[in-house]
XYZ file of C-alpha atoms in Angstrom:
780
model
C 218.786 251.052 142.761
C 214.993 251.581 143.051
C 213.002 254.688 144.386
C 212.396 252.655 147.515
C 216.379 252.722 148.510
C 217.916 255.443 146.750
C 221.871 255.286 145.967
C 223.983 257.540 147.848
C 224.441 259.418 144.800
C 221.163 260.433 144.731
C 220.914 260.749 148.478
C 224.119 263.280 148.618
C 222.544 265.331 146.032
C 219.426 265.062 147.798
C 221.018 266.258 150.916
C 222.145 269.768 149.231
C 219.161 270.918 148.260
C 217.306 273.714 149.473
C 213.325 273.787 149.673
C 213.184 275.948 146.294
C 215.361 273.330 144.389
C 213.442 270.057 145.945
C 210.021 271.936 144.584
C 211.665 272.548 141.327
C 212.317 268.714 140.636
C 208.612 268.345 141.336
C 207.084 270.016 138.569
C 207.113 270.586 135.074
C 206.903 273.068 132.739
C 205.340 273.817 129.802
C 207.572 276.207 127.321
C 205.579 276.307 124.522
C 202.018 276.423 126.190
C 199.882 278.527 124.343
C 195.729 279.310 123.426
C 194.855 276.023 121.748
C 193.195 273.876 123.869
C 195.579 270.765 124.011
C 194.424 269.717 127.548
C 191.480 270.359 129.985
C 191.577 274.396 131.053
C 195.347 274.472 129.674
C 194.129 278.159 128.975
C 193.437 279.112 132.393
C 196.394 277.422 134.561
C 200.358 277.186 134.420
C 203.168 278.862 134.096
C 203.182 281.925 136.009
C 206.913 282.502 135.864
C 208.728 283.056 133.082
C 210.718 280.176 131.663
C 214.311 281.418 132.914
C 212.919 282.715 136.262
C 211.276 279.467 136.725
C 214.344 277.176 136.144
C 216.583 279.330 138.303
C 216.632 276.008 141.096
C 216.549 273.601 137.966
C 213.549 271.480 136.615
C 211.923 268.456 137.312
C 210.122 267.939 134.025
C 209.911 269.936 130.209
C 205.870 269.388 129.268
C 205.590 268.736 125.349
C 209.100 269.970 124.305
C 207.748 268.515 120.526
C 203.871 267.964 121.157
C 202.473 271.258 121.445
C 203.262 273.006 118.147
C 204.388 271.965 114.860
C 208.247 271.716 115.262
C 211.059 270.703 112.933
C 212.280 267.513 115.106
C 215.640 267.807 114.092
C 215.541 271.928 114.898
C 213.636 271.193 118.636
C 216.307 268.489 119.322
C 218.930 271.307 118.999
C 217.195 273.489 121.003
C 216.491 271.214 123.549
C 220.241 269.979 123.785
C 220.911 273.556 124.127
C 218.647 273.613 127.375
C 219.543 270.600 128.660
C 223.109 271.909 128.601
C 222.158 275.050 130.401
C 220.545 273.485 133.156
C 223.316 271.216 133.576
C 226.128 274.450 133.721
C 224.470 277.383 134.754
C 222.277 275.727 137.729
C 223.841 275.021 141.199
C 223.336 271.484 141.130
C 223.477 271.019 137.316
C 220.366 268.310 137.180
C 218.511 268.095 133.415
C 215.393 268.062 132.883
C 212.901 264.938 132.245
C 211.295 265.500 128.974
C 207.660 263.898 128.699
C 205.346 263.388 125.748
C 201.808 261.930 124.602
C 202.834 258.884 122.389
C 199.598 257.025 122.564
C 199.221 256.377 118.742
C 203.034 257.076 117.832
C 204.996 260.047 119.110
C 202.805 263.013 119.092
C 205.600 265.285 117.258
C 205.053 266.885 113.593
C 205.982 264.091 110.681
C 206.031 260.908 113.324
C 204.285 258.071 112.440
C 200.617 257.860 113.521
C 199.404 253.810 114.223
C 196.363 252.889 114.847
C 194.104 253.700 117.850
C 194.379 251.524 121.264
C 190.864 250.675 120.638
C 192.505 249.251 117.250
C 195.192 247.471 119.091
C 192.300 245.467 121.458
C 190.600 244.656 118.367
C 194.212 242.971 116.708
C 194.304 240.898 120.156
C 197.852 240.586 119.358
C 200.294 241.594 122.291
C 203.384 240.685 120.215
C 202.888 242.941 117.389
C 201.889 245.892 120.050
C 204.750 245.299 121.769
C 206.970 245.834 118.266
C 204.647 248.964 117.910
C 205.785 250.413 120.987
C 209.366 249.518 121.058
C 209.776 251.727 117.368
C 207.640 254.442 119.380
C 209.925 254.490 122.312
C 213.106 254.441 119.798
C 212.024 257.815 118.110
C 211.652 259.517 121.659
C 214.773 257.622 122.974
C 216.221 259.772 119.818
C 214.830 262.999 120.401
C 215.953 263.444 124.131
C 212.467 262.222 125.570
C 212.143 260.059 128.557
C 208.763 259.528 129.612
C 205.628 258.555 127.647
C 202.697 259.492 128.310
C 200.554 255.565 128.127
C 199.331 253.478 127.902
C 195.365 254.091 129.017
C 194.985 251.107 130.865
C 190.994 252.007 131.188
C 188.559 249.203 131.186
C 185.933 250.374 129.000
C 182.493 250.772 130.780
C 180.488 252.719 128.644
C 180.808 253.871 124.995
C 179.382 257.605 124.973
C 182.218 258.527 126.968
C 184.537 260.546 124.419
C 187.864 259.173 125.601
C 186.926 255.448 124.274
C 189.196 255.424 121.317
C 192.325 256.069 123.712
C 191.340 252.482 125.569
C 191.850 249.110 124.272
C 188.800 246.923 125.611
C 186.151 246.270 127.798
C 187.513 242.663 129.443
C 190.476 243.665 131.841
C 192.343 240.869 130.839
C 192.735 242.353 127.310
C 193.618 245.488 128.505
C 196.312 244.126 130.593
C 198.008 241.796 128.276
C 198.150 244.565 125.378
C 198.746 247.337 127.955
C 201.599 244.908 129.514
C 203.046 244.533 126.122
C 203.005 248.150 125.153
C 205.184 248.557 128.447
C 207.121 246.351 127.616
C 208.244 247.715 124.438
C 208.563 251.317 125.076
C 210.620 250.522 127.993
C 212.969 248.432 126.002
C 213.583 251.275 124.109
C 214.911 253.069 127.442
C 211.734 255.456 127.701
C 209.585 254.862 130.974
C 205.867 254.253 130.042
C 203.288 256.111 132.287
C 199.725 254.396 132.858
C 196.550 256.166 132.644
C 194.316 257.120 134.472
C 194.831 255.362 137.770
C 191.858 254.246 138.575
C 188.014 254.690 137.618
C 188.331 257.238 135.097
C 185.883 255.113 132.607
C 183.692 254.430 135.017
C 181.998 257.731 135.133
C 178.754 258.639 135.525
C 176.783 258.523 132.665
C 179.714 258.437 130.188
C 180.349 261.862 130.548
C 184.296 263.115 130.826
C 185.671 264.015 134.547
C 181.783 262.885 136.110
C 182.048 261.176 139.752
C 182.531 257.274 139.673
C 179.645 255.199 141.895
C 182.281 251.899 141.626
C 182.008 249.534 144.304
C 185.035 247.996 146.017
C 184.737 244.730 144.390
C 184.139 246.333 140.863
C 187.535 248.179 141.349
C 189.510 245.186 142.430
C 187.632 242.940 140.068
C 187.270 244.912 136.802
C 189.226 248.606 137.153
C 192.360 247.557 138.697
C 193.485 244.121 137.392
C 195.570 245.763 133.875
C 197.163 248.111 136.416
C 198.546 245.323 138.185
C 199.753 243.673 135.343
C 201.514 246.351 134.051
C 202.818 247.338 137.215
C 203.599 243.711 138.298
C 204.345 241.660 135.305
C 205.575 244.723 132.914
C 207.658 246.695 135.320
C 206.254 250.250 134.573
C 208.252 253.067 135.986
C 205.294 255.191 136.312
C 201.684 255.912 136.905
C 199.737 259.153 136.467
C 196.132 259.333 138.514
C 192.667 259.652 137.757
C 190.842 262.900 137.416
C 188.293 260.888 139.226
C 186.303 260.661 142.179
C 184.862 257.299 143.705
C 182.378 257.759 146.198
C 183.141 260.955 146.910
C 186.888 260.831 147.459
C 189.007 262.145 144.200
C 192.121 259.848 143.097
C 194.485 262.307 143.230
C 194.067 262.625 146.955
C 193.058 259.497 148.030
C 196.029 257.673 149.732
C 193.983 254.108 150.081
C 194.752 253.262 145.765
C 198.036 256.085 144.991
C 199.386 254.410 148.076
C 197.695 251.664 149.654
C 197.227 249.679 146.400
C 199.991 251.009 143.919
C 202.708 250.904 146.576
C 202.298 249.213 149.493
C 200.292 246.187 148.234
C 201.906 245.626 144.224
C 205.228 247.196 145.438
C 205.622 250.330 142.745
C 208.334 251.876 143.441
C 208.392 253.967 140.639
C 207.224 257.551 140.016
C 203.545 258.974 140.178
C 202.373 261.974 137.855
C 199.239 263.706 138.246
C 197.304 263.956 135.254
C 197.504 267.649 133.556
C 196.182 270.483 136.307
C 194.682 267.851 138.896
C 196.248 268.787 141.932
C 194.458 272.409 141.197
C 191.463 270.347 140.021
C 191.099 269.162 144.158
C 190.282 273.109 144.610
C 188.789 274.118 141.636
C 186.768 271.295 140.577
C 186.587 268.948 143.459
C 186.594 271.361 146.361
C 188.306 269.341 148.727
C 191.193 271.928 149.330
C 190.391 275.429 149.951
C 193.561 276.641 148.255
C 196.665 275.472 145.981
C 198.914 274.839 149.082
C 196.234 272.418 150.277
C 195.716 271.199 147.297
C 199.546 270.525 146.977
C 199.469 268.647 150.439
C 196.433 266.524 149.462
C 198.278 264.994 146.368
C 201.386 264.307 147.919
C 200.248 263.019 150.926
C 197.931 260.848 148.732
C 200.792 259.463 146.724
C 201.535 261.971 143.405
C 205.113 263.116 143.342
C 205.275 265.212 140.244
C 202.457 268.234 139.334
C 202.250 268.258 135.250
C 202.283 270.280 133.495
C 203.623 273.024 135.392
C 203.772 273.920 139.149
C 200.668 275.850 139.955
C 200.364 274.111 143.091
C 203.682 272.453 144.162
C 205.696 275.390 143.664
C 204.884 279.011 145.431
C 201.518 277.753 147.220
C 203.289 274.522 148.468
C 206.578 275.866 149.608
C 204.775 278.823 152.214
C 203.115 275.644 153.651
C 206.126 273.912 154.539
C 207.958 277.353 155.810
C 204.657 277.973 157.609
C 205.153 274.590 159.263
C 201.861 273.310 158.044
C 203.023 270.801 155.646
C 205.595 268.624 156.832
C 208.553 268.695 154.321
C 209.009 264.802 154.769
C 206.784 264.719 152.133
C 208.573 266.767 149.814
C 211.503 264.614 150.276
C 209.860 261.739 149.617
C 208.799 262.686 146.544
C 212.355 264.619 145.464
C 214.138 260.958 146.256
C 211.918 259.192 144.074
C 212.445 261.898 140.816
C 216.177 261.838 141.308
C 216.320 257.787 141.325
C 214.202 258.125 138.082
C 216.579 260.622 136.772
C 219.651 258.397 137.830
C 217.615 255.147 136.179
C 217.260 257.196 132.982
C 220.829 257.957 132.570
C 220.061 261.703 133.413
C 222.495 262.390 135.760
C 225.403 261.098 133.236
C 224.270 262.858 129.966
C 226.374 265.364 128.898
C 224.276 266.342 125.749
C 227.029 266.698 123.423
C 225.413 266.083 119.960
C 221.598 266.300 119.172
C 220.505 264.444 115.932
C 221.512 266.219 113.030
C 218.322 264.635 111.646
C 215.926 262.317 112.041
C 213.207 259.897 110.076
C 210.262 259.550 112.416
C 208.418 257.446 109.804
C 210.335 255.015 109.121
C 209.732 251.716 106.487
C 209.454 249.825 109.394
C 207.070 251.852 111.476
C 204.661 252.010 108.245
C 204.972 247.941 107.829
C 204.275 247.565 111.713
C 201.357 250.324 111.262
C 200.031 248.110 108.197
C 200.328 245.159 109.673
C 198.441 246.089 113.106
C 195.881 247.665 111.175
C 195.140 244.682 108.941
C 194.388 242.809 112.194
C 192.657 245.264 113.527
C 189.861 245.690 110.383
C 186.351 243.900 112.068
C 184.366 242.588 109.509
C 180.891 242.902 111.091
C 178.247 241.404 108.620
C 179.130 240.452 104.939
C 176.238 238.525 102.714
C 178.737 237.235 100.007
C 178.984 240.829 98.454
C 183.204 241.337 99.970
C 185.659 240.484 99.064
C 184.914 242.886 95.974
C 186.763 241.392 92.408
C 189.309 243.762 91.326
C 189.749 242.703 87.791
C 186.947 243.559 85.302
C 187.819 246.930 83.633
C 183.776 247.796 83.413
C 182.938 248.006 87.155
C 181.792 251.073 88.605
C 182.543 252.028 92.147
C 181.085 254.575 93.914
C 183.081 256.035 97.010
C 180.573 258.062 99.428
C 180.402 259.502 102.307
C 181.621 262.563 104.911
C 184.969 260.104 105.945
C 185.846 258.848 102.339
C 188.177 261.317 101.468
C 189.366 262.312 104.917
C 192.855 261.505 106.000
C 191.986 263.056 109.651
C 189.259 260.186 109.941
C 191.689 257.310 110.098
C 193.497 259.199 113.411
C 192.365 259.363 116.960
C 191.991 261.888 119.281
C 195.838 261.867 120.709
C 197.145 261.836 116.927
C 199.498 264.962 116.527
C 197.204 265.776 113.048
C 193.949 265.765 115.271
C 195.296 266.614 118.501
C 197.860 269.517 117.592
C 197.409 270.344 113.601
C 194.058 270.841 113.482
C 194.680 274.195 114.979
C 197.681 274.999 112.442
C 195.686 274.070 109.158
C 198.339 275.960 106.896
C 200.702 272.949 108.175
C 201.262 270.285 106.341
C 200.625 266.713 108.244
C 204.448 265.760 107.491
C 203.675 262.424 106.732
C 202.084 260.182 104.053
C 198.547 258.977 104.905
C 196.140 258.175 101.795
C 192.378 258.327 102.411
C 189.956 255.753 102.062
C 189.218 256.991 98.312
C 192.880 257.358 97.353
C 193.157 253.791 98.428
C 190.282 252.752 96.420
C 191.311 253.814 93.369
C 194.695 252.200 93.410
C 193.350 249.473 94.570
C 190.683 249.152 91.754
C 193.022 250.798 89.372
C 190.873 248.890 86.510
C 187.687 250.570 87.829
C 185.807 253.487 87.301
C 185.840 255.294 90.772
C 183.293 258.009 91.526
C 183.178 259.838 94.737
C 180.298 262.190 96.575
C 180.176 263.573 99.916
C 176.820 263.105 99.980
C 176.943 264.887 103.965
C 179.280 266.057 106.714
C 179.967 264.111 109.657
C 177.895 266.641 111.591
C 175.123 268.365 111.306
C 171.776 267.720 109.233
C 172.362 269.281 105.768
C 170.956 266.238 103.519
C 171.529 268.877 100.156
C 174.299 265.802 98.741
C 172.115 263.046 98.921
C 171.026 263.255 95.960
C 173.852 263.400 93.921
C 175.056 260.581 96.227
C 172.111 258.745 95.437
C 172.586 259.315 91.732
C 176.135 257.839 91.790
C 174.927 254.761 93.757
C 172.561 253.996 90.910
C 175.104 254.162 88.190
C 177.667 252.014 89.839
C 178.043 248.369 90.028
C 178.846 248.814 93.942
C 178.901 251.536 96.717
C 181.329 251.988 99.272
C 180.203 254.254 101.968
C 182.598 255.270 104.547
C 180.858 256.832 107.938
C 181.638 257.389 111.463
C 183.742 259.772 113.448
C 186.045 262.973 113.301
C 188.085 262.954 116.267
C 189.161 265.728 118.386
C 189.042 267.728 121.810
C 186.626 269.392 124.042
C 183.445 269.878 121.699
C 186.315 270.122 118.494
C 185.041 266.723 116.476
C 182.247 263.935 117.666
C 184.789 261.639 119.670
C 188.046 262.567 121.941
C 188.628 263.741 125.250
C 185.732 265.734 126.368
C 183.768 264.680 123.256
C 181.037 262.424 125.489
C 177.885 262.276 124.030
C 173.726 261.192 124.968
C 173.483 259.204 122.067
C 175.007 256.441 119.998
C 173.673 256.896 116.735
C 176.193 257.656 113.992
C 176.526 261.343 114.341
C 174.565 263.870 111.826
C 172.265 262.701 109.004
C 174.995 259.808 107.928
C 172.648 256.972 109.289
C 170.396 258.621 106.325
C 172.675 258.835 103.992
C 173.498 254.996 104.240
C 169.916 254.237 103.816
C 169.325 256.609 101.293
C 171.919 254.779 99.330
C 170.748 251.226 100.062
C 167.555 251.886 98.852
C 169.148 252.282 95.415
C 169.036 248.822 95.139
C 173.180 248.717 94.355
C 175.105 246.559 96.653
C 176.721 248.855 99.788
C 179.356 248.168 101.502
C 179.145 250.420 104.983
C 183.045 251.148 106.622
C 182.752 252.954 109.635
C 185.525 254.651 110.459
C 185.464 255.375 114.370
C 186.525 255.999 118.127
C 183.792 254.095 119.473
C 181.121 251.673 118.822
C 178.049 252.586 117.406
C 174.069 251.381 117.504
C 174.307 249.456 114.697
C 171.493 247.555 114.948
C 170.111 248.741 111.180
C 172.621 247.835 110.059
C 173.828 244.713 110.767
C 170.726 243.276 112.925
C 167.207 242.313 112.426
C 165.603 245.265 114.454
C 164.605 246.913 111.100
C 163.938 244.207 107.868
C 161.951 246.792 106.176
C 164.773 249.301 105.811
C 167.096 247.277 104.137
C 170.483 246.728 105.317
C 173.991 247.336 103.538
C 174.881 243.972 101.692
C 178.613 244.292 104.665
C 179.518 246.169 107.544
C 183.569 246.947 108.324
C 184.276 248.308 111.131
C 187.732 250.164 111.894
C 188.755 251.973 114.981
C 190.875 254.768 113.786
C 193.787 252.623 111.759
C 196.044 255.048 111.200
C 198.644 256.108 108.513
C 198.116 252.467 106.981
C 194.497 252.570 107.330
C 192.688 253.461 104.028
C 195.378 251.212 102.353
C 194.508 248.482 104.349
C 191.011 248.476 104.367
C 191.132 248.761 100.761
C 192.740 245.878 100.576
C 190.008 244.373 102.841
C 187.700 245.152 100.426
C 189.526 243.901 97.806
C 190.647 240.614 99.394
C 194.172 240.718 98.922
C 193.657 241.036 102.914
C 191.529 238.597 105.344
C 190.243 240.811 107.943
C 190.834 238.830 111.359
C 189.920 241.676 113.908
C 187.537 240.737 116.401
C 185.259 243.319 118.653
C 186.681 244.548 121.836
C 183.785 246.021 123.046
C 180.464 245.060 122.582
C 178.059 246.758 119.703
C 175.742 248.426 121.200
C 171.851 248.008 121.303
C 171.417 251.584 121.932
C 172.352 254.447 124.709
C 169.947 253.582 126.641
C 171.217 250.597 127.232
C 174.273 252.076 128.797
C 176.611 251.202 130.827
C 176.789 247.695 129.938
C 180.010 245.053 129.630
C 180.003 241.550 128.852
C 181.493 240.989 131.644
C 177.465 241.406 133.548
C 175.842 238.817 136.428
C 172.934 237.163 135.314
C 170.297 240.003 136.122
C 172.779 242.292 134.287
C 171.110 240.611 130.758
C 167.396 240.115 129.908
C 165.087 238.816 132.279
C 161.676 237.816 132.089
C 161.003 240.715 134.873
C 162.071 243.952 132.734
C 161.208 244.974 129.353
C 164.252 246.584 128.588
C 166.770 244.655 127.236
C 170.830 245.196 126.833
C 171.984 242.540 124.925
C 174.267 244.129 122.479
C 174.061 243.959 118.546
C 176.391 241.969 118.252
C 178.775 240.435 120.999
C 182.237 241.224 122.031
C 184.561 238.992 120.353
C 182.629 239.096 117.293
C 184.494 239.134 113.739
C 184.024 237.269 110.384
C 186.567 236.339 107.902
C 186.832 235.807 104.145
C 187.075 231.926 105.507
C 185.334 229.876 108.380
C 186.994 228.247 111.101
C 185.288 225.453 113.154
C 186.043 224.644 116.973
C 186.279 221.469 118.548
C 187.291 218.600 120.806
C 187.398 221.494 124.257
C 188.827 219.038 126.818
C 189.811 219.771 130.396
C 191.091 217.807 133.620
C 188.484 216.907 135.430
C 189.897 219.102 138.825
C 192.156 221.629 139.471
C 193.273 222.400 142.903
C 192.482 226.240 143.473
C 195.586 228.210 143.133
C 196.682 225.747 140.283
C 196.667 225.641 137.007
C 194.793 223.600 134.667
C 195.039 223.245 130.528
C 192.138 222.983 128.126
C 193.001 222.069 124.406
C 190.697 223.083 121.676
C 191.281 221.601 117.987
C 190.792 224.810 115.565
C 190.161 223.681 111.831
C 189.818 226.419 108.739
C 186.890 224.693 106.692
C 187.077 227.339 104.270
C 188.649 227.703 100.922
C 191.165 229.946 101.440
C 193.923 231.065 104.592
C 192.985 233.066 107.554
C 193.057 233.828 110.609
C 191.223 232.851 113.727
C 190.695 234.599 116.742
C 190.749 231.623 119.513
C 188.636 232.401 122.472
C 188.197 230.070 125.661
C 185.601 231.276 128.010
C 184.364 230.335 131.478
C 181.712 230.753 133.986
C 181.259 229.956 137.416
C 178.598 227.876 137.622
C 177.719 228.909 141.693
C 179.697 231.319 144.027
C 179.398 233.282 147.064
C 179.032 236.626 145.248
C 177.789 236.944 142.116
C 180.315 235.811 138.966
C 179.439 237.456 135.177
C 177.934 235.085 132.416
C 181.089 234.985 131.030
C 184.614 235.640 131.068
C 187.397 235.599 128.798
C 190.108 233.045 130.006
C 192.472 233.439 127.194
C 193.068 234.039 123.772
C 195.253 233.374 120.935
C 195.604 234.470 116.928
C 196.121 230.898 114.538
C 197.044 231.242 110.892
C 195.807 228.305 108.854
C 195.748 227.276 105.905
C 192.143 226.202 103.957
C 191.634 222.645 105.241
C 194.213 223.155 108.409
C 194.107 222.309 111.641
C 195.843 223.036 114.775
C 195.125 222.006 118.465
C 195.486 225.444 120.587
C 196.761 224.579 124.527
C 195.912 226.761 126.936
C 197.538 226.837 129.821
C 195.162 228.413 132.666
C 196.317 229.640 136.579
C 192.984 228.882 138.317
C 193.540 232.596 139.523
C 192.260 234.083 136.129
C 188.857 232.300 138.327
C 189.720 234.835 140.974
C 187.365 237.444 142.702
C 186.927 239.679 145.804
C 184.966 237.994 148.519
C 182.469 239.036 150.818
C 185.580 240.127 153.348
C 187.216 241.736 150.169
C 189.688 238.998 150.182
C 191.228 237.930 146.351
C 190.325 234.548 146.659
C 189.926 231.294 144.310
C 186.735 229.405 145.442
C 186.146 225.910 144.894
C 183.023 224.840 142.738
C 182.233 224.135 139.101
C 183.017 226.413 136.300
C 181.483 225.682 132.566
C 184.481 226.576 129.778
C 183.708 227.188 126.114
C 185.425 228.164 123.099
C 183.456 230.062 120.062
C 183.423 232.602 117.654
C 182.421 235.406 120.352
C 181.638 234.968 124.362
C 177.805 234.085 122.708
C 178.787 231.292 120.933
C 179.689 228.078 122.809
C 180.562 226.098 119.905
C 182.510 223.665 122.395
C 182.016 223.012 125.668
C 183.569 221.347 128.971
C 183.637 221.739 132.644
C 186.476 221.948 135.419
C 185.759 221.631 139.161
C 188.003 223.695 140.962
C 189.058 221.590 144.252
C 190.099 221.561 147.686
C 189.842 224.734 149.983
C 189.196 228.238 149.507
C 192.627 229.802 147.991
C 193.541 233.237 148.702
C 195.638 234.662 146.048
C 199.040 236.082 146.746
C 201.345 239.115 145.323
C 202.841 236.900 143.256
C 200.458 234.693 141.661
C 200.653 234.033 137.881
C 198.400 236.856 135.699
C 199.023 235.461 132.167
C 197.661 232.526 130.108
C 200.621 230.307 128.675
C 199.549 229.152 124.912
C 200.947 226.612 122.561
C 199.725 225.837 119.239
C 200.333 222.141 117.493
C 199.649 222.008 113.651
C 198.698 218.844 112.606
C 199.884 218.799 109.152
C 197.790 218.619 105.783
C 198.769 217.802 102.149
C 201.704 219.737 100.815
C 202.118 221.592 103.981
C 205.094 220.034 106.620
C 203.954 219.893 109.981
C 205.662 223.228 112.359
C 207.127 223.466 115.741
C 204.584 224.084 118.209
C 204.790 227.781 119.455
C 204.044 229.401 122.965
C 203.589 232.559 124.000
C 202.142 234.533 127.436
C 198.375 236.191 126.790
């Protein structure tokens, strides 16, 4: 059964519906919508009719039953079961409502586990673990009667000034696609439909501003922005997609059938349901001004391919009904969407659900949740620089540690914008978090239990108050090491420094945090700077060599909102119990003025002799240090591969240090000469490899040549013959070992069933005292 081929049961239901009953299935109702700003313009739109009246003819979706205000999960489940029984028993057709929730960093509900933010998923380069996390999130949701999750975000990062960077996975579309597809598989394995966001172009907004116009050519859209969505649709089998708020070249995506129908359904064969981003249908009238009224906005959205208006029915109820009755809108557009919605409900088992017994109690933060949260946090911490100070010795009882900075004792600094704590509980300061999340200060105090730990805040995340500097400097001077914890505070629409609606013009650390760090560095006490943030900042002064006279921290640790286990994780990285293995999923920017920037730039997108402006990032995509060292050698590949076929590349990886560690092996390619300009570097495949000290492994990548495909001058997706340089190194900028493969034969036009994933196997070689492992394989 698919939405394009409804069952007899679905067709029978549809045939018995009045217009009002049809439209009721195409909208959500936000039962708890209040004055809190948890969505754009939420206080100005939505829910014109009281709930009982609005559900007279049934209801398509219930909006954020658990995720709008803090409610006891089991008590709310009892209410939800009762409402579903009422819909079944007291509406004419007896169709339950589908329940959707946010679930980007875990289920957005009170007392639920809070996992690392998606930018941390990208830093882990571990789709297998992300899939496991998503399955746990989906299990919690299904237990609470939730059917659809509004995640993952598959927007490719194009400009770190954009506030929603912490919701994104990476600046590389293949990393976004592999990890995003893994999330889809995990969530849907629990019986919850994933929803891809935001289709398409949202992250490419002008100047990094939220909801700003997008000026992206067809080739950039096809080759960079669309591939992650295609992977999640064709390989992940995703069941729901959400439109982007953006306009692309003057046409709002919510009213663009070229993407919502032509690409998504006709090209890719998507047969699920398209839901509107919150209020985006009415935005066609209020923000884009392409519709004269809500009724016209509804027709534009339906005709483009949007099936369900979320979070309420501002346009799809009375305004659309009036147009249909007046003969202005063909009811066939409504019928098409209703059939898809009913098919989705049948697929989810809603049409047979009796809602007999709600869960009497539920644990949304089990030991398994916390174990996965801890592992993902551990794998995502990126060690940017280290002059040998790290790891710190935990043994001397005389060690004095100063833990400084505005994020040191702030648990909220460990969580992203769409965590329940920062998204909802920020409006309810009287309500406890409902789960355990030790701050970094608490974790360092526990980790270094034999040391004397002093804490001084020094300054706030925002503002220009420097009155705490002197106390921080004094604490640093009295210590043997200073840990200065800086970065972001996630929030929405002006509340916080990063998150939805919190776009910036500068990529300097907010407030006077840089000055605090530099004041502490000048004391001469060795300094570890820990950055807890939702975007990469311009840290050339701390990790680069552009300001040698100012001095720099001895080590810099980057953690992208690592979640409930983040404090304990970072403390264990500082002590050396955990060796860092994260890699930058986005380039560390040189400056705001160098944006937008992507490592996927053509030759003219980098430094040249004909401009004095240099966009070279401070640290490149893929960079990350460990407490050991790795050597890459002997990259080997067959001399040529037929266009459209696959080639094999092998590389030897050796742990040349004195302790165990994890390398992220990165295979890059560059099309030497092509009919359109190509990136100077493109990640073709990657694999995490754990090696003991002295251990070696051969990593084998089986690469479909379609990984080199691009959109040609006739806007065909092709693989073009020619030489391709390959290399493996510690980042996109490191060519530790190189090779060349020639793509031979005629131009190959990519077909819908082409292979999108690289297969990887690891062949370990035995060392003294260790047994030879069996080869392992996976698709990344």
